[in-house]
mmCIF file of C-alpha atoms in Angstrom:
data_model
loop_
_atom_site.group_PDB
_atom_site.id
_atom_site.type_symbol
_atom_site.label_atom_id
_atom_site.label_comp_id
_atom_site.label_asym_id
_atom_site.label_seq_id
_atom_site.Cartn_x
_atom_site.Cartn_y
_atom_site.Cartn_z
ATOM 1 C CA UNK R 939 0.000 0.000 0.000
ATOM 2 C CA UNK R 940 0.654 3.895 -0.104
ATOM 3 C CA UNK R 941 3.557 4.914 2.836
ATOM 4 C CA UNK R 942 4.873 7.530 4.264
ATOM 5 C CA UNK R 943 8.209 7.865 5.356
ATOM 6 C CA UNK R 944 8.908 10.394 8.129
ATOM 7 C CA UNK R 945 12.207 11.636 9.475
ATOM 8 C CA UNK R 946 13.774 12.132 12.058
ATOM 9 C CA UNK R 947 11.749 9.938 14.717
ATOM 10 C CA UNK R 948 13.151 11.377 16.986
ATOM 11 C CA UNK R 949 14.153 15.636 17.683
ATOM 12 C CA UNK R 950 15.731 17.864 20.320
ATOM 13 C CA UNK R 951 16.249 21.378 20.068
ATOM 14 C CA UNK R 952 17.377 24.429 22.016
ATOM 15 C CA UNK R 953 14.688 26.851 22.712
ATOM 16 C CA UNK R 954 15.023 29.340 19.519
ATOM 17 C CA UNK R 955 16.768 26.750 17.211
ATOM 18 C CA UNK R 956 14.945 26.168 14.254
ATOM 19 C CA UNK R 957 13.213 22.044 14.211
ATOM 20 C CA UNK R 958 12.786 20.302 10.774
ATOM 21 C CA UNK R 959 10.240 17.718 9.832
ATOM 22 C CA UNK R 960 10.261 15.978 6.692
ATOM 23 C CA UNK R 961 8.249 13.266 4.905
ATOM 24 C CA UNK R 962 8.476 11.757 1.660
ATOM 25 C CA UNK R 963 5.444 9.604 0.551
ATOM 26 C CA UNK R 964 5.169 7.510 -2.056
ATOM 27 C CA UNK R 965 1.410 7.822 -3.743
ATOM 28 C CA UNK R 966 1.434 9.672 -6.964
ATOM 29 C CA UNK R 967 -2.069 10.478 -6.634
ATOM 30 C CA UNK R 968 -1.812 12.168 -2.877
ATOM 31 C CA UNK R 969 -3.445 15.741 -3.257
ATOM 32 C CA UNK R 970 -4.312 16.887 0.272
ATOM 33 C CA UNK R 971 -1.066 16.990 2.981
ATOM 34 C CA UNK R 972 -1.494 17.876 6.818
ATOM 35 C CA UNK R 973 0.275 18.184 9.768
ATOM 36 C CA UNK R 974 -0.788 17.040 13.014
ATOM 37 C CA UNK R 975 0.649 17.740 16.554
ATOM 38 C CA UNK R 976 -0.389 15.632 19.143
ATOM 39 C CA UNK R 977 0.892 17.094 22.827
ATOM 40 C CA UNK R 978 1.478 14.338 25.633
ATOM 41 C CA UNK R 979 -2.211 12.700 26.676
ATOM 42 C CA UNK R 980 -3.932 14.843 23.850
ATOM 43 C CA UNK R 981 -5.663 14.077 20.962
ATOM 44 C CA UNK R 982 -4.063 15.805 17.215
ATOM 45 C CA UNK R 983 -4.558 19.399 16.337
ATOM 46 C CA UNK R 984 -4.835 20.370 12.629
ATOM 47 C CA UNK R 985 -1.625 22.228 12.068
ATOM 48 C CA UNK R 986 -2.211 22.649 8.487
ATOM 49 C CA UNK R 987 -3.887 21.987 5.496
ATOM 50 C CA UNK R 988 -1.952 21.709 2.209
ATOM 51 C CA UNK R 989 -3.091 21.260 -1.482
ATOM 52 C CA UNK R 990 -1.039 20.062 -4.006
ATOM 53 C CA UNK R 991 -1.249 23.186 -5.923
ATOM 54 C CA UNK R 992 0.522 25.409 -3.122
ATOM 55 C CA UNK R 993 4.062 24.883 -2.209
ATOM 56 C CA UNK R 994 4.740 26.904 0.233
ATOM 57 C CA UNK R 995 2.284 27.714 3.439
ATOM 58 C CA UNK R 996 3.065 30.030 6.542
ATOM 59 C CA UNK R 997 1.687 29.509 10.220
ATOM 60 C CA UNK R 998 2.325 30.725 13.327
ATOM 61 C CA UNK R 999 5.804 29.942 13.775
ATOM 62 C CA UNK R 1000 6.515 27.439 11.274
ATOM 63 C CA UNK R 1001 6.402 27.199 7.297
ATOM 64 C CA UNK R 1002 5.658 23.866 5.348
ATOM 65 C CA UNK R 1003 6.988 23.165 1.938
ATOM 66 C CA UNK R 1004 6.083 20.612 -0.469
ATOM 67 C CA UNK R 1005 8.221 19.462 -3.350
ATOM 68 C CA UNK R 1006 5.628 17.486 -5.709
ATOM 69 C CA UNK R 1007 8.796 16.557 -7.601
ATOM 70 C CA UNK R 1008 10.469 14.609 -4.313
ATOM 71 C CA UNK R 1009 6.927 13.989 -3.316
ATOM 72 C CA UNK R 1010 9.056 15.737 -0.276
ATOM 73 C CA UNK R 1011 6.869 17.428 2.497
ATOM 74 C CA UNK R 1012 8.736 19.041 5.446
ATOM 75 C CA UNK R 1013 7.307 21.344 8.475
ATOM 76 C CA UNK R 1014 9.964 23.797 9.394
ATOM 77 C CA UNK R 1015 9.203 24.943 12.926
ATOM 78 C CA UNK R 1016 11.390 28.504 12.950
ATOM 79 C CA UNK R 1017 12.459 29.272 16.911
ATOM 80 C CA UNK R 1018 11.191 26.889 18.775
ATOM 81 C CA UNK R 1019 9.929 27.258 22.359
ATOM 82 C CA UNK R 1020 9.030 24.544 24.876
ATOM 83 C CA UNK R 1021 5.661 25.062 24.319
ATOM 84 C CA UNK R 1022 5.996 23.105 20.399
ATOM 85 C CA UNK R 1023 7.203 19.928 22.475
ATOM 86 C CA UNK R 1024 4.755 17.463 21.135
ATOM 87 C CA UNK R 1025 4.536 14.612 18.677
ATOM 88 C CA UNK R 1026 3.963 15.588 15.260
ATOM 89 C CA UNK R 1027 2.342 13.342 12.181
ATOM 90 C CA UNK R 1028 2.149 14.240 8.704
ATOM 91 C CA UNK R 1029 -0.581 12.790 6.353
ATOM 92 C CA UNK R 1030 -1.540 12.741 3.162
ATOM 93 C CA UNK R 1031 -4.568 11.485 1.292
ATOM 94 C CA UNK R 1032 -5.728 10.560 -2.534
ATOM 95 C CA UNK R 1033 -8.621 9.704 -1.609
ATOM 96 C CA UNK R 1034 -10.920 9.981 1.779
ATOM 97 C CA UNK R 1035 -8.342 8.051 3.554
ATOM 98 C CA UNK R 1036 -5.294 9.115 5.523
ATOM 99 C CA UNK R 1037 -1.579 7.857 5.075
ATOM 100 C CA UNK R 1038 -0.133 8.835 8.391
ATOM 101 C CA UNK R 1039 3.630 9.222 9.040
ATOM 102 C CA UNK R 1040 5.299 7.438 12.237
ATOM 103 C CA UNK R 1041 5.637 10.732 13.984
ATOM 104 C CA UNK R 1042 8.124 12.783 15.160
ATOM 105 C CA UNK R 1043 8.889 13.394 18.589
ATOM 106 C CA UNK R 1044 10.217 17.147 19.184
ATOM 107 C CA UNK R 1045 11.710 18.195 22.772
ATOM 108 C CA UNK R 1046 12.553 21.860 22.740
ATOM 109 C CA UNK R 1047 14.888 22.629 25.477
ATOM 110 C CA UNK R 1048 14.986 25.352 27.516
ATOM 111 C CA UNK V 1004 -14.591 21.891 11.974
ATOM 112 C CA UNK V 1005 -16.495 19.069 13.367
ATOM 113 C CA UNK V 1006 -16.489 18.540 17.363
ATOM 114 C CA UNK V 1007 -16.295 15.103 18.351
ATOM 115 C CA UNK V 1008 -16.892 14.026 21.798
ATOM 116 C CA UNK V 1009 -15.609 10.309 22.888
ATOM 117 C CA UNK V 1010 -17.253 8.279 26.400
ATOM 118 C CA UNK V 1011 -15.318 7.033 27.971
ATOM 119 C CA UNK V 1012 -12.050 9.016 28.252
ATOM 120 C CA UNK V 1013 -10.347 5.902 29.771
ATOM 121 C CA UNK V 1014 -11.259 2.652 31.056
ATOM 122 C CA UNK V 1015 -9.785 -0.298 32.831
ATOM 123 C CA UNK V 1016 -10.975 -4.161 31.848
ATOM 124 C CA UNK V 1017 -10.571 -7.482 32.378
ATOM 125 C CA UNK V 1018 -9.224 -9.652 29.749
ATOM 126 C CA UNK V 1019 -11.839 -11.643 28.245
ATOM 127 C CA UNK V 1020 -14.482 -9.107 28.754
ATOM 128 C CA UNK V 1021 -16.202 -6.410 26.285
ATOM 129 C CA UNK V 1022 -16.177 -2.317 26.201
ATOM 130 C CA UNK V 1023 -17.794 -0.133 24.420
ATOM 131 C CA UNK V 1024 -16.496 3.471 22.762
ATOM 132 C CA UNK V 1025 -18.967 5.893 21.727
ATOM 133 C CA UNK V 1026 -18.353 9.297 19.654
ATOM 134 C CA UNK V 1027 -20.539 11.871 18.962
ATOM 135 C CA UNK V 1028 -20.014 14.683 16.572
ATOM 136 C CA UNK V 1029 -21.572 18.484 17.225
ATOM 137 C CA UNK V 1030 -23.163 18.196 13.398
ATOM 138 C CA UNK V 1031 -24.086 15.253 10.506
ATOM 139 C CA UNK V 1032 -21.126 14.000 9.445
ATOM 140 C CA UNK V 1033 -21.357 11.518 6.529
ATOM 141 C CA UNK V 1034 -18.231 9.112 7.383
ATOM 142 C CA UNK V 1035 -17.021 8.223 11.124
ATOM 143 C CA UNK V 1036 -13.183 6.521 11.321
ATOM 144 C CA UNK V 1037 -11.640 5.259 14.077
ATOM 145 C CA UNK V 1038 -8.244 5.197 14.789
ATOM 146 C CA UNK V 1039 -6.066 2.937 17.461
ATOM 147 C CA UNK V 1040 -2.218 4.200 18.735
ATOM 148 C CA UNK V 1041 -0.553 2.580 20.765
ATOM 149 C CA UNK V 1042 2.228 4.493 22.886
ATOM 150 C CA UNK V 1043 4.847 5.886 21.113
ATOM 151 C CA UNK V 1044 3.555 5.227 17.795
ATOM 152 C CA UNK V 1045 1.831 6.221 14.993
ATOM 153 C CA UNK V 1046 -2.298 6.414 14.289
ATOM 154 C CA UNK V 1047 -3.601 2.999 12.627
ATOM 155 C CA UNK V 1048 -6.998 3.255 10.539
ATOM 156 C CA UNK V 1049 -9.237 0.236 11.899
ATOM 157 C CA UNK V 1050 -12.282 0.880 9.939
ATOM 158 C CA UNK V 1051 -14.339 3.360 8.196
ATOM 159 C CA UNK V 1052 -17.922 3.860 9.325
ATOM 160 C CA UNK V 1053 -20.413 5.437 7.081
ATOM 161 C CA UNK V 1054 -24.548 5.371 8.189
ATOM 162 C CA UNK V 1055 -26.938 2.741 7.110
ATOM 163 C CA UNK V 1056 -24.226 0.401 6.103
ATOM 164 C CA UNK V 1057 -21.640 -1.962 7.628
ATOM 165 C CA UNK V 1058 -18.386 -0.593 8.215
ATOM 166 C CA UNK V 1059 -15.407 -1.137 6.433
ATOM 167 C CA UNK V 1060 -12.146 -3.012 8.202
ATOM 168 C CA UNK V 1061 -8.961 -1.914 7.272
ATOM 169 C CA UNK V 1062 -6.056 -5.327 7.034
ATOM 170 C CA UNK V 1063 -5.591 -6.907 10.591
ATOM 171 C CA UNK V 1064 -8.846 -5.546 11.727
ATOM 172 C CA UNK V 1065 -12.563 -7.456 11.989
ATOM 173 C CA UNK V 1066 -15.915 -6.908 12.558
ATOM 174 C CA UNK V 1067 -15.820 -9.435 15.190
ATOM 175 C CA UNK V 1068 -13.083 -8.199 17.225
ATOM 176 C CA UNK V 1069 -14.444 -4.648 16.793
ATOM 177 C CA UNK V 1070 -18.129 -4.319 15.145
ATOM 178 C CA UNK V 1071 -18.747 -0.852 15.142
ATOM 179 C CA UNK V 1072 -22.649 0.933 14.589
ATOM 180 C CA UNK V 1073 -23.424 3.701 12.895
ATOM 181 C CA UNK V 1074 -26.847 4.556 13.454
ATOM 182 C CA UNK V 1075 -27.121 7.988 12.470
ATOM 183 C CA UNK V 1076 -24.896 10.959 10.853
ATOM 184 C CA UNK V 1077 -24.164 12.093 14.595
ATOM 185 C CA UNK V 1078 -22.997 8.611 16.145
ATOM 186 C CA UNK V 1079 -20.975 5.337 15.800
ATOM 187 C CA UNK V 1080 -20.376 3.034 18.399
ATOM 188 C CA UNK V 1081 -16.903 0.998 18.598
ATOM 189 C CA UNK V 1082 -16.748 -2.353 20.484
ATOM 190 C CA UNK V 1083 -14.010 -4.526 21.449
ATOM 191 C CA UNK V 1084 -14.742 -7.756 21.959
ATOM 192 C CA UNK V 1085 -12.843 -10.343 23.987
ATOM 193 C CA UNK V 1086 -10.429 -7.847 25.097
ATOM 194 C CA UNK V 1087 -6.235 -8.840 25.732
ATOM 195 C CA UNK V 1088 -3.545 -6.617 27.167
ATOM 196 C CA UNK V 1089 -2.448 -6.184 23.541
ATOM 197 C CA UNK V 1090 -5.614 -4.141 22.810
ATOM 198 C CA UNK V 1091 -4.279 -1.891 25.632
ATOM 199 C CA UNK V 1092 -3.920 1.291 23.305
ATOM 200 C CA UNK V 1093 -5.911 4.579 22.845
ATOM 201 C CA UNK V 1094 -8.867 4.650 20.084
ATOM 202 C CA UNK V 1095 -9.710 7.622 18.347
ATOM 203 C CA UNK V 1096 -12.756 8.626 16.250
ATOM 204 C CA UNK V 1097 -12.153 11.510 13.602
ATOM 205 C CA UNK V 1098 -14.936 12.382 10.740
ATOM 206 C CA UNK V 1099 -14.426 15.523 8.094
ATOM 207 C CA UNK V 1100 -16.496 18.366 7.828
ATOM 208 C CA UNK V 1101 -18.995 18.186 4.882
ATOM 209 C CA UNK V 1102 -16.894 17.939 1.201
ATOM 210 C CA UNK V 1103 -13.334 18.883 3.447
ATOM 211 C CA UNK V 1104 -10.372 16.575 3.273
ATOM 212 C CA UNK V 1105 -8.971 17.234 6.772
ATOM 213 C CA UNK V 1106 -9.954 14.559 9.534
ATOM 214 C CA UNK V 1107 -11.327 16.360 13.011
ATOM 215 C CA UNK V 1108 -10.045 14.074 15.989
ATOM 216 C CA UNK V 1109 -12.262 12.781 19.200
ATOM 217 C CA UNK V 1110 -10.440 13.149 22.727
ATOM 218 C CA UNK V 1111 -9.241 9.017 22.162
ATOM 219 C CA UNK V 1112 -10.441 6.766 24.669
ATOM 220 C CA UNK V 1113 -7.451 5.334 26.624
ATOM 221 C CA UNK V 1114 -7.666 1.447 27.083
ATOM 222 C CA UNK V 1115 -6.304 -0.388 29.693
ATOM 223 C CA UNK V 1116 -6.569 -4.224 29.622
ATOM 224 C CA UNK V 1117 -5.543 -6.205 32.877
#
């Protein structure tokens, strides 16, 4: 079936380093990409929402780029702060149904 | 967005017995999914539930190790059956809002089986 390969599994970063996220997936016909951040005992939060169209998106604090080329998508959290310690999943979906990523588990040191 | 409300938030069982996991969403929501994780890991899609028909199972999952209802656009019911320490884990329901392609998430409903 479709996968999705995400790197690293594992993250630590000084408070105000930058964190990066990246998965590379593997179904040609994926058109919808999110990212998910799941905090310790919580359920996921909708990060963000990208179309296939878009390259480039901006949030609060972090950017996400997709390379349709790579099939490459990567969360770049810019200066971190404790608060972004959490788990975070990418997906992406063809169809109605997810692909999820293994996670990544970010600790942002103080 | 679609709210989605799970019952219970956690529970505690004895092997061999069965639990049920309700979710309830704040509007009509054509297809319900639930999810399991286990700790440390990733989400796994167990089955898609969409109403007035039986749900779909997803590889290493069956409807009778985990029938699930969907009676109406608002509410499915997940049930595991015959439950073992290895279906210790935390189940999540998620649906999407109307023609969107992002998945809303439940609380999850931690399992513990003794």
């Amino acid at each position: 079936g479709e996968q999705v390969e995400q790197r690293p599994p594992h993250l630590s970063v000084r408070e105000g380093d930058s964190a990066v996220i990246t998965c590379t997936y593997t179904d040609p016909n994926s058109y919808y990409f999110f990212w998910y951040k799941q905090e310790p005992g919580a359920s996921l939060q909708l990060l963000m929402k990208v179309f296939s169209s878009t390259e480039i998106n901006e949030g609060q604090g972090f950017t996400v780029l997709l390379n349709k080329k790579d099939k490459r998508l990567s969360l770049n959290l810019t200066a971190a702060h404790p608060g972004d310690s959490a788990a975070y999943f990418c997906a992406n979906t063809g169809n109605y149904k997810y692909v999820f990523g293994a996670g990544t588990r970010l600790k942002v040191i103080a | 967005s679609v709210l989605l409300y799970q019952k219970p938030n956690r529970d505690i069982c004895q092997s061999g017995t069965s639990l049920k996991i309700q979710c309830v969403a704040d509007s009509q929501v054509v297809s319900m999914f639930w999810y399991q994780q286990f700790q440390e890991q990733s989400l796994m899609l167990m089955a898609t539930a969409n109403e007035g028909s039986e749900a779909t199972y997803e590889s290493g999952f069956t409807k009778d190790k985990f029938p699930i209802s969907r009676p109406n656009l608002t509410f499915s019911t997940l049930t595991v059956n015959n439950a073992r320490p290895g279906d210790s884990s935390i189940y999540f329901c998620s649906s999407r809002e109307g023609g969107g392609a992002e998945q809303f998430f439940g609380p999850g409903t931690r399992l513990t089986v003794l």
